[in-house]
Coordinates of C-alpha atoms and ligand atoms in Angstrom, one line a residue:
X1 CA -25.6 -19.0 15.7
X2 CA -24.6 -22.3 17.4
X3 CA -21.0 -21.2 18.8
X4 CA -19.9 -24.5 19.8
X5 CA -20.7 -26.1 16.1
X6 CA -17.5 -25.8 15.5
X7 CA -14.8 -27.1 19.1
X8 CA -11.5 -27.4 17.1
X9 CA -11.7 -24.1 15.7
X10 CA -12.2 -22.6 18.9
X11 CA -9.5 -24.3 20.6
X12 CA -6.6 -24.2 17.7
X13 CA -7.6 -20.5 18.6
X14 CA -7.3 -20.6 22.5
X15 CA -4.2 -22.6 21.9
X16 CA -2.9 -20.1 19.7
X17 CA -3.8 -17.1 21.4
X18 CA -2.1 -18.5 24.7
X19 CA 1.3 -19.3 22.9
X20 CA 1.9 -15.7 21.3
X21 CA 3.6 -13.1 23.0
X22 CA 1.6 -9.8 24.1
X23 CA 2.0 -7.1 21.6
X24 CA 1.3 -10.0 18.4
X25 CA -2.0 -10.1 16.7
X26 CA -3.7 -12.7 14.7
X27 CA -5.4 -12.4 11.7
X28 CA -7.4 -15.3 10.6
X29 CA -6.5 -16.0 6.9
X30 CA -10.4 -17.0 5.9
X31 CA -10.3 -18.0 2.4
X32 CA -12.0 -21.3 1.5
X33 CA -13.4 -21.3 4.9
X34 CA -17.3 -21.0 6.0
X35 CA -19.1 -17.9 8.0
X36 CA -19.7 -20.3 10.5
X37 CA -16.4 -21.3 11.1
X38 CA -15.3 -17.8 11.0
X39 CA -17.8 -16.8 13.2
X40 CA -16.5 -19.3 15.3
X41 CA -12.8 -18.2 15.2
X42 CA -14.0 -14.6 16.5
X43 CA -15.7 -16.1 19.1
X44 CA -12.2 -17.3 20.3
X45 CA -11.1 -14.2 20.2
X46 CA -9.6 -13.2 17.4
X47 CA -10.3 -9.4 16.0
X48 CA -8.9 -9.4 12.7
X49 CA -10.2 -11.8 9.6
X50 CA -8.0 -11.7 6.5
X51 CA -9.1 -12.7 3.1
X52 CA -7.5 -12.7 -0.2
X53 CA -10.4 -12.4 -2.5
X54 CA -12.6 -9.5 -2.2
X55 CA -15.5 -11.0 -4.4
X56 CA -15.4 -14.0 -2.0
X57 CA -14.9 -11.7 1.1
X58 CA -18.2 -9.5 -0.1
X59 CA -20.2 -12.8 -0.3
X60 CA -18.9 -13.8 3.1
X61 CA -19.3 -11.1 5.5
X62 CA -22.9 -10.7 5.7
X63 CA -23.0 -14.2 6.9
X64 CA -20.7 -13.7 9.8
X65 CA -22.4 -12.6 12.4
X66 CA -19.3 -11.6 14.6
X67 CA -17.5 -8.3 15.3
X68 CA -13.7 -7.9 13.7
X69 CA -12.1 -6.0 11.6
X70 CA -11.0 -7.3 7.6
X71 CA -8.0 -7.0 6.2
X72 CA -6.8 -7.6 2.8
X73 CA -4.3 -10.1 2.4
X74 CA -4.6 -10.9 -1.3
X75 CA -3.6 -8.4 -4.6
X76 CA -6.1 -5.8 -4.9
X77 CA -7.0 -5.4 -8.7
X78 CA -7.8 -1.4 -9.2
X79 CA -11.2 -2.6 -11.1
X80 CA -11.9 -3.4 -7.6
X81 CA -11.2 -0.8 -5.6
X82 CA -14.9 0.7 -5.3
X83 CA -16.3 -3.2 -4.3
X84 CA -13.3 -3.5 -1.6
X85 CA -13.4 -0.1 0.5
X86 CA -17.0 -1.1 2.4
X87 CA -15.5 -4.4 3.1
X88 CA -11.6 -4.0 4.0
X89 CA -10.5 -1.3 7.1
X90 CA -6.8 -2.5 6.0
X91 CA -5.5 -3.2 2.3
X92 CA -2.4 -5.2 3.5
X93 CA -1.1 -5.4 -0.3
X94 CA -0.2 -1.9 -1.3
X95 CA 2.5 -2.7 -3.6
X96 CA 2.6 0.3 -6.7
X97 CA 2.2 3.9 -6.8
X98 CA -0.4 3.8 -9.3
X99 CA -2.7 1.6 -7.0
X100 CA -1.7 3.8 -4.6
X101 CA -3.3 6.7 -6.4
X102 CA -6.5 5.7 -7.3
X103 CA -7.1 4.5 -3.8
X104 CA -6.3 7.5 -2.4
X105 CA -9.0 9.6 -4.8
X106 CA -11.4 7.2 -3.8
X107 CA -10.9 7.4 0.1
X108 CA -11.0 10.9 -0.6
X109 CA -14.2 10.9 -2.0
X110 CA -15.4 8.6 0.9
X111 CA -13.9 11.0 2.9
X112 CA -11.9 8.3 5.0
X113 CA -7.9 7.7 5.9
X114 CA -7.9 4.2 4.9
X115 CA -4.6 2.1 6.9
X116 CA -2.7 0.6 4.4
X117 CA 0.8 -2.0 4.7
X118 CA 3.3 -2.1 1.6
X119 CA 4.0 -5.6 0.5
X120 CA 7.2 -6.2 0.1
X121 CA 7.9 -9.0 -2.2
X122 CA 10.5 -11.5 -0.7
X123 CA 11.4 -14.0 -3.7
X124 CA 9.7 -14.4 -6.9
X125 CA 9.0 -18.1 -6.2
X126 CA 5.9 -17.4 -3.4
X127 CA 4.7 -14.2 -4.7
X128 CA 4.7 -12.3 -8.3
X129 CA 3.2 -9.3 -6.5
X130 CA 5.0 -6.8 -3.8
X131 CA 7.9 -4.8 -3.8
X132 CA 11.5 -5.1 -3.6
X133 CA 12.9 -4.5 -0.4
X134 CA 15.4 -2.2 -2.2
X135 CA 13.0 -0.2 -3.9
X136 CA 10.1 0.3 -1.2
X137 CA 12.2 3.3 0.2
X138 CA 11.5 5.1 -3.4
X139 CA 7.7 3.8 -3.1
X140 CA 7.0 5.0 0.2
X141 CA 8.4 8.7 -0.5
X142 CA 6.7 8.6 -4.1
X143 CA 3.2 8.3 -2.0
X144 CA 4.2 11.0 0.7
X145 CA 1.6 13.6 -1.3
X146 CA -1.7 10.8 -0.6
X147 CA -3.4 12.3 2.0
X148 CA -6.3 9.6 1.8
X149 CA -4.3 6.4 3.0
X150 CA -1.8 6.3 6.2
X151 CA 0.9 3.8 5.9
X152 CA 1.0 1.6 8.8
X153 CA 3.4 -1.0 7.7
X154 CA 5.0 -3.8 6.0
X155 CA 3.8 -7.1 4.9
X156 CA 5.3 -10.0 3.4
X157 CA 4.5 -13.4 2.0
X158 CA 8.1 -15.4 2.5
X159 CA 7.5 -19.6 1.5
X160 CA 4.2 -21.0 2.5
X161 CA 6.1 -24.4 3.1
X162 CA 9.1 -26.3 4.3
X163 CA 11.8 -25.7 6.8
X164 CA 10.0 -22.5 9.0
X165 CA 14.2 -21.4 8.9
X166 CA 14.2 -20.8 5.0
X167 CA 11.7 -17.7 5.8
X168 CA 13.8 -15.9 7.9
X169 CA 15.7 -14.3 5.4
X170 CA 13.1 -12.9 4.1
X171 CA 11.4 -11.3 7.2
X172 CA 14.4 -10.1 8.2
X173 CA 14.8 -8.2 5.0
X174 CA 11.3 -6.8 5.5
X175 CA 12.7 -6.0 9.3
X176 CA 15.2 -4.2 8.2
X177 CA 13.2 -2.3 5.4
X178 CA 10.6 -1.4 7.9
X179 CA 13.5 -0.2 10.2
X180 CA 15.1 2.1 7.4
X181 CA 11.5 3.6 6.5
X182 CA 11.1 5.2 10.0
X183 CA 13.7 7.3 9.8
X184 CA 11.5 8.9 6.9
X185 CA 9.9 12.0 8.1
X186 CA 6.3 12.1 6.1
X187 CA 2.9 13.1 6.9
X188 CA 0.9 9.7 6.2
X189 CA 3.5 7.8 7.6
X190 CA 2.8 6.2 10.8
X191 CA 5.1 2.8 11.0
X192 CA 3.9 0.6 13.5
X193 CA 2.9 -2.9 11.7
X194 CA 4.9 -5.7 10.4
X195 CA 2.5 -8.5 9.0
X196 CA 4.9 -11.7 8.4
X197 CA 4.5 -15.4 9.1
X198 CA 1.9 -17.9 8.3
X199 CA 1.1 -21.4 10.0
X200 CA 4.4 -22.9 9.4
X201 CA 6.3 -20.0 10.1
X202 CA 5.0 -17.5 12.6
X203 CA 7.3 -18.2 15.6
X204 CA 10.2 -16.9 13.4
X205 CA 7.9 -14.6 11.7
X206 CA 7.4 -13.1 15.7
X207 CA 11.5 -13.8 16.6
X208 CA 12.2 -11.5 13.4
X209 CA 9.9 -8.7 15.0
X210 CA 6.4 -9.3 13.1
X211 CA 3.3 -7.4 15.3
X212 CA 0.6 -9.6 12.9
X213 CA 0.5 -12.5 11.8
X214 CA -1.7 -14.5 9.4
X215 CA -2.3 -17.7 10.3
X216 CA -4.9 -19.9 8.5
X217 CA -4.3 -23.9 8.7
X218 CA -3.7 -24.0 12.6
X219 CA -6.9 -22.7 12.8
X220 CA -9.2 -23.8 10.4
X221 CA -7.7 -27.0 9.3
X222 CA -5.9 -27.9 6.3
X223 CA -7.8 -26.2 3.2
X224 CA -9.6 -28.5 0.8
X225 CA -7.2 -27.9 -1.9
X226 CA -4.2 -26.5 -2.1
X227 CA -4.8 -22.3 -2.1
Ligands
PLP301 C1 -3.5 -18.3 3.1 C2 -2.7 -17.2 3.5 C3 -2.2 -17.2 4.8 C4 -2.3 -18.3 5.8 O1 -1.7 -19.4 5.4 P1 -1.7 -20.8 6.3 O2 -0.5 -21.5 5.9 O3 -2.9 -21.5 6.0 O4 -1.6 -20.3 7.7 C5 -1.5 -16.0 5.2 N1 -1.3 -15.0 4.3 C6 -1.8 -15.0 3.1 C7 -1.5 -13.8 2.2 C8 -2.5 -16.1 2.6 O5 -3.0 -16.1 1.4

């Protein structure tokens, strides 16, 4: 692999990585994008590739030659639970008991703890999937009996556009959520993440307390089409 094929990638990266503060991690939102300039990305430095497709994502990652970790960052469809679970170590989109469940029989069968965030869904208009902040409280304690999957977080969308300002209501619902659910006492319940904030949004995605974000664009470039 030629690492220096691609110079902007690598240095949107550097640029990136040098801005955050310690403690934030960057996932690379990789849909529409090429092994090689993924490959380049984790050359950079970054750990942690998200994708929102996991037909695309299983097409992609035997072409990238670089170490990370994959997250899901788009809705997992339970027909695809089986073709996700060699690909993903995080499902980021955990957003209904009932996907909840039949993840957790087949981890068990795998035998592995699989890290999972809830999405919350903040506002109908940037995502039809997620949960309401008011209700993930109920979600969370309806899953406490899954042994298979250990809750690690939140995650939430907010607008992919416009005034950066206009999303911090919305992380700072999924703040406070995230803040309610450790009070809860429960065995596969281990709070730590809060995935918020995108390329136009991240620095108030980190002021409102995010520990990942998902940036795509200020890495990669803008996408071919709008996705
Ligand atoms: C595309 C995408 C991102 C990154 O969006 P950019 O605006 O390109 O940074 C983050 N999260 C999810 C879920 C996405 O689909």
């Amino acid at each position: 692999m030629n690492e220096t094929a691609h110079p902007e990638i690598i240095e949107s990266v550097h640029r990136l990585l040098d801005t955050i503060p310690e403690g934030v991690t960057v996932v690379a939102a990789a849909k529409t994008r090429t092994p090689a300039e993924v490959d380049a990305a984790i050359a950079a430095g970054i750990t942690i590739i998200g994708h929102n497709y996991v037909q695309e994502a299983e097409q992609m990652k035997p072409h990238v030659k670089g170490e990370a970790r994959w997250h899901l960052i788009g809705h997992l469809q339970r027909n695809k639970i089986n073709k996700a679970l060699p690909i993903f170590d995080m499902i980021e989109t955990l957003d209904t008991l009932k996907l909840a469940e039949a993840l957790d029989l087949r981890c068990e069968r795998e035998g592995i703890v699989l890290p999972v965030l809830i999405e919350i869904n903040s506002g109908e208009e940037f995502s039809k999937t997620g949960v309401h902040p008011d209700a993930v409280d109920e979600l969370v304690g309806s899953l406490a009996h899954l042994a298979h999957i250990r809750i690690e977080g939140l995650m939430t969308m907010g607008p992919f556009t416009g005034d950066p300002e206009d999303a911090r209501p919305y992380f700072r619902e999924t703040r406070e959520a995230f803040k309610r659910l450790k009070s809860l006492d429960q065995p596969n319940l281990q709070l730590k993440t809060l995935s918020m904030g995108m390329s136009n949004s991240y620095r108030v995605a980190i002021d409102e307390g995010a520990t990942l974000i998902r940036i795509g664009t200020a890495l990669f470039g803008p996408r071919p089409c709008a996705v």
